[in-house]
Amino acid sequence: RGNVAAERVSANSGSPNKSKRRCVALRRRIRPFVESNMFKGVIIVSLFIALVGNPLVEIFDVPDEPCNTIVNVIMLFILVLFAVEIVLNYISNPIEYNLCKFFFWMDVL
């Protein structure tokens, strides 16, 4: 029985390396996507819509009944997109984008 337990410990001791390799592979796949101009463009357009979308609806005096629901759905989608951006940035570059860094907190705010 002692040998079986020792074999299990030695078999499990390699798993941190396996999970580390998976994390590195995931980072290698995500980083080009996060750093792509397309992703940055989508985030910038979403930021612009989030900042001026609701005031433009008010300025153009769009009827409240259909428009409020549409604007709320768009803003919810943009909020989810920003949350996904924060998670993807952290996964792709955890050293430069962590809780102690300025850009992390600027994205959160």
C-alpha atoms as a PDB file:
ATOM      1  CA  ARG A   1       0.000   0.000   0.000  1.00  0.00           C
ATOM      2  CA  GLY A   2       2.880   2.378   0.670  1.00  0.00           C
ATOM      3  CA  ASN A   3       4.091   2.083  -2.921  1.00  0.00           C
ATOM      4  CA  VAL A   4       0.655   2.909  -4.323  1.00  0.00           C
ATOM      5  CA  ALA A   5       0.467   6.071  -2.236  1.00  0.00           C
ATOM      6  CA  ALA A   6       3.996   7.053  -3.268  1.00  0.00           C
ATOM      7  CA  GLU A   7       3.100   6.505  -6.940  1.00  0.00           C
ATOM      8  CA  ARG A   8       0.020   8.719  -6.578  1.00  0.00           C
ATOM      9  CA  VAL A   9       2.071  11.505  -5.012  1.00  0.00           C
ATOM     10  CA  SER A  10       4.701  11.281  -7.758  1.00  0.00           C
ATOM     11  CA  ALA A  11       1.987  11.179 -10.438  1.00  0.00           C
ATOM     12  CA  ASN A  12       0.294  14.263  -8.995  1.00  0.00           C
ATOM     13  CA  SER A  13       3.541  16.160  -8.582  1.00  0.00           C
ATOM     14  CA  GLY A  14       3.694  16.687 -12.367  1.00  0.00           C
ATOM     15  CA  SER A  15       0.254  18.263 -12.565  1.00  0.00           C
ATOM     16  CA  PRO A  16       1.336  21.799 -11.570  1.00  0.00           C
ATOM     17  CA  ASN A  17       3.683  21.802 -14.551  1.00  0.00           C
ATOM     18  CA  LYS A  18       0.861  20.603 -16.781  1.00  0.00           C
ATOM     19  CA  SER A  19      -1.484  23.340 -15.583  1.00  0.00           C
ATOM     20  CA  LYS A  20       1.284  25.906 -15.943  1.00  0.00           C
ATOM     21  CA  ARG A  21       1.834  24.795 -19.526  1.00  0.00           C
ATOM     22  CA  ARG A  22      -1.904  25.113 -20.165  1.00  0.00           C
ATOM     23  CA  CYS A  23      -1.891  28.654 -18.777  1.00  0.00           C
ATOM     24  CA  VAL A  24       1.079  29.593 -20.954  1.00  0.00           C
ATOM     25  CA  ALA A  25      -0.631  28.103 -24.005  1.00  0.00           C
ATOM     26  CA  LEU A  26      -3.823  29.993 -23.182  1.00  0.00           C
ATOM     27  CA  ARG A  27      -1.871  33.228 -22.824  1.00  0.00           C
ATOM     28  CA  ARG A  28      -0.223  32.660 -26.196  1.00  0.00           C
ATOM     29  CA  ARG A  29      -3.625  32.257 -27.827  1.00  0.00           C
ATOM     30  CA  ILE A  30      -5.307  35.193 -26.090  1.00  0.00           C
ATOM     31  CA  ARG A  31      -2.521  37.807 -26.290  1.00  0.00           C
ATOM     32  CA  PRO A  32      -2.620  38.312 -30.096  1.00  0.00           C
ATOM     33  CA  PHE A  33      -6.397  38.710 -29.940  1.00  0.00           C
ATOM     34  CA  VAL A  34      -6.260  41.263 -27.109  1.00  0.00           C
ATOM     35  CA  GLU A  35      -3.467  43.207 -28.803  1.00  0.00           C
ATOM     36  CA  SER A  36      -5.119  43.163 -32.240  1.00  0.00           C
ATOM     37  CA  ASN A  37      -6.332  46.393 -33.810  1.00  0.00           C
ATOM     38  CA  MET A  38      -9.782  44.895 -34.330  1.00  0.00           C
ATOM     39  CA  PHE A  39     -10.269  44.207 -30.610  1.00  0.00           C
ATOM     40  CA  LYS A  40      -8.947  47.639 -29.673  1.00  0.00           C
ATOM     41  CA  GLY A  41     -11.247  49.231 -32.246  1.00  0.00           C
ATOM     42  CA  VAL A  42     -14.294  47.421 -30.860  1.00  0.00           C
ATOM     43  CA  ILE A  43     -13.390  48.558 -27.337  1.00  0.00           C
ATOM     44  CA  ILE A  44     -12.914  52.179 -28.455  1.00  0.00           C
ATOM     45  CA  VAL A  45     -16.225  52.237 -30.350  1.00  0.00           C
ATOM     46  CA  SER A  46     -17.942  50.650 -27.341  1.00  0.00           C
ATOM     47  CA  LEU A  47     -16.420  53.270 -25.068  1.00  0.00           C
ATOM     48  CA  PHE A  48     -17.661  56.040 -27.357  1.00  0.00           C
ATOM     49  CA  ILE A  49     -21.174  54.553 -27.427  1.00  0.00           C
ATOM     50  CA  ALA A  50     -21.167  54.157 -23.646  1.00  0.00           C
ATOM     51  CA  LEU A  51     -20.109  57.773 -23.142  1.00  0.00           C
ATOM     52  CA  VAL A  52     -22.288  59.575 -25.671  1.00  0.00           C
ATOM     53  CA  GLY A  53     -25.033  57.089 -26.558  1.00  0.00           C
ATOM     54  CA  ASN A  54     -27.527  58.032 -23.873  1.00  0.00           C
ATOM     55  CA  PRO A  55     -26.984  61.812 -24.176  1.00  0.00           C
ATOM     56  CA  LEU A  56     -27.518  61.573 -27.936  1.00  0.00           C
ATOM     57  CA  VAL A  57     -30.812  59.770 -27.358  1.00  0.00           C
ATOM     58  CA  GLU A  58     -31.849  62.612 -25.040  1.00  0.00           C
ATOM     59  CA  ILE A  59     -30.704  65.325 -27.457  1.00  0.00           C
ATOM     60  CA  PHE A  60     -32.631  63.828 -30.378  1.00  0.00           C
ATOM     61  CA  ASP A  61     -35.685  63.351 -28.141  1.00  0.00           C
ATOM     62  CA  VAL A  62     -36.296  59.723 -29.134  1.00  0.00           C
ATOM     63  CA  PRO A  63     -39.518  58.240 -27.705  1.00  0.00           C
ATOM     64  CA  ASP A  64     -38.966  56.518 -24.372  1.00  0.00           C
ATOM     65  CA  GLU A  65     -40.981  53.350 -24.885  1.00  0.00           C
ATOM     66  CA  PRO A  66     -38.903  51.410 -27.415  1.00  0.00           C
ATOM     67  CA  CYS A  67     -35.691  53.338 -26.964  1.00  0.00           C
ATOM     68  CA  ASN A  68     -35.095  52.816 -23.230  1.00  0.00           C
ATOM     69  CA  THR A  69     -35.092  49.058 -23.613  1.00  0.00           C
ATOM     70  CA  ILE A  70     -32.779  49.194 -26.629  1.00  0.00           C
ATOM     71  CA  VAL A  71     -30.339  51.552 -24.910  1.00  0.00           C
ATOM     72  CA  ASN A  72     -30.352  49.409 -21.747  1.00  0.00           C
ATOM     73  CA  VAL A  73     -29.594  46.250 -23.725  1.00  0.00           C
ATOM     74  CA  ILE A  74     -26.763  47.979 -25.601  1.00  0.00           C
ATOM     75  CA  MET A  75     -25.289  49.356 -22.362  1.00  0.00           C
ATOM     76  CA  LEU A  76     -25.528  45.930 -20.715  1.00  0.00           C
ATOM     77  CA  PHE A  77     -23.729  44.366 -23.680  1.00  0.00           C
ATOM     78  CA  ILE A  78     -20.993  47.016 -23.445  1.00  0.00           C
ATOM     79  CA  LEU A  79     -20.628  46.396 -19.694  1.00  0.00           C
ATOM     80  CA  VAL A  80     -20.161  42.671 -20.326  1.00  0.00           C
ATOM     81  CA  LEU A  81     -17.668  43.483 -23.091  1.00  0.00           C
ATOM     82  CA  PHE A  82     -15.633  45.663 -20.719  1.00  0.00           C
ATOM     83  CA  ALA A  83     -15.656  42.921 -18.065  1.00  0.00           C
ATOM     84  CA  VAL A  84     -14.459  40.401 -20.650  1.00  0.00           C
ATOM     85  CA  GLU A  85     -11.715  42.828 -21.671  1.00  0.00           C
ATOM     86  CA  ILE A  86     -10.488  43.072 -18.077  1.00  0.00           C
ATOM     87  CA  VAL A  87     -10.425  39.284 -17.696  1.00  0.00           C
ATOM     88  CA  LEU A  88      -8.697  38.727 -21.049  1.00  0.00           C
ATOM     89  CA  ASN A  89      -6.086  41.390 -20.303  1.00  0.00           C
ATOM     90  CA  TYR A  90      -5.348  39.776 -16.964  1.00  0.00           C
ATOM     91  CA  ILE A  91      -5.090  36.284 -18.451  1.00  0.00           C
ATOM     92  CA  SER A  92      -2.910  37.376 -21.361  1.00  0.00           C
ATOM     93  CA  ASN A  93      -0.513  39.495 -19.319  1.00  0.00           C
ATOM     94  CA  PRO A  94      -0.836  38.933 -15.552  1.00  0.00           C
ATOM     95  CA  ILE A  95       2.502  40.534 -14.676  1.00  0.00           C
ATOM     96  CA  GLU A  96       1.820  43.916 -16.281  1.00  0.00           C
ATOM     97  CA  TYR A  97      -1.948  43.909 -15.698  1.00  0.00           C
ATOM     98  CA  ASN A  98      -2.547  42.991 -12.079  1.00  0.00           C
ATOM     99  CA  LEU A  99      -4.291  44.507  -9.058  1.00  0.00           C
ATOM    100  CA  CYS A 100      -1.344  46.742  -8.180  1.00  0.00           C
ATOM    101  CA  LYS A 101      -1.115  48.471 -11.560  1.00  0.00           C
ATOM    102  CA  PHE A 102      -2.621  51.735 -12.733  1.00  0.00           C
ATOM    103  CA  PHE A 103      -4.191  50.433 -15.976  1.00  0.00           C
ATOM    104  CA  PHE A 104      -6.094  47.687 -14.194  1.00  0.00           C
ATOM    105  CA  TRP A 105      -7.815  50.199 -11.933  1.00  0.00           C
ATOM    106  CA  MET A 106      -8.467  52.591 -14.813  1.00  0.00           C
ATOM    107  CA  ASP A 107     -10.267  49.796 -16.663  1.00  0.00           C
ATOM    108  CA  VAL A 108     -12.254  48.897 -13.561  1.00  0.00           C
ATOM    109  CA  LEU A 109     -13.345  52.492 -13.043  1.00  0.00           C
END
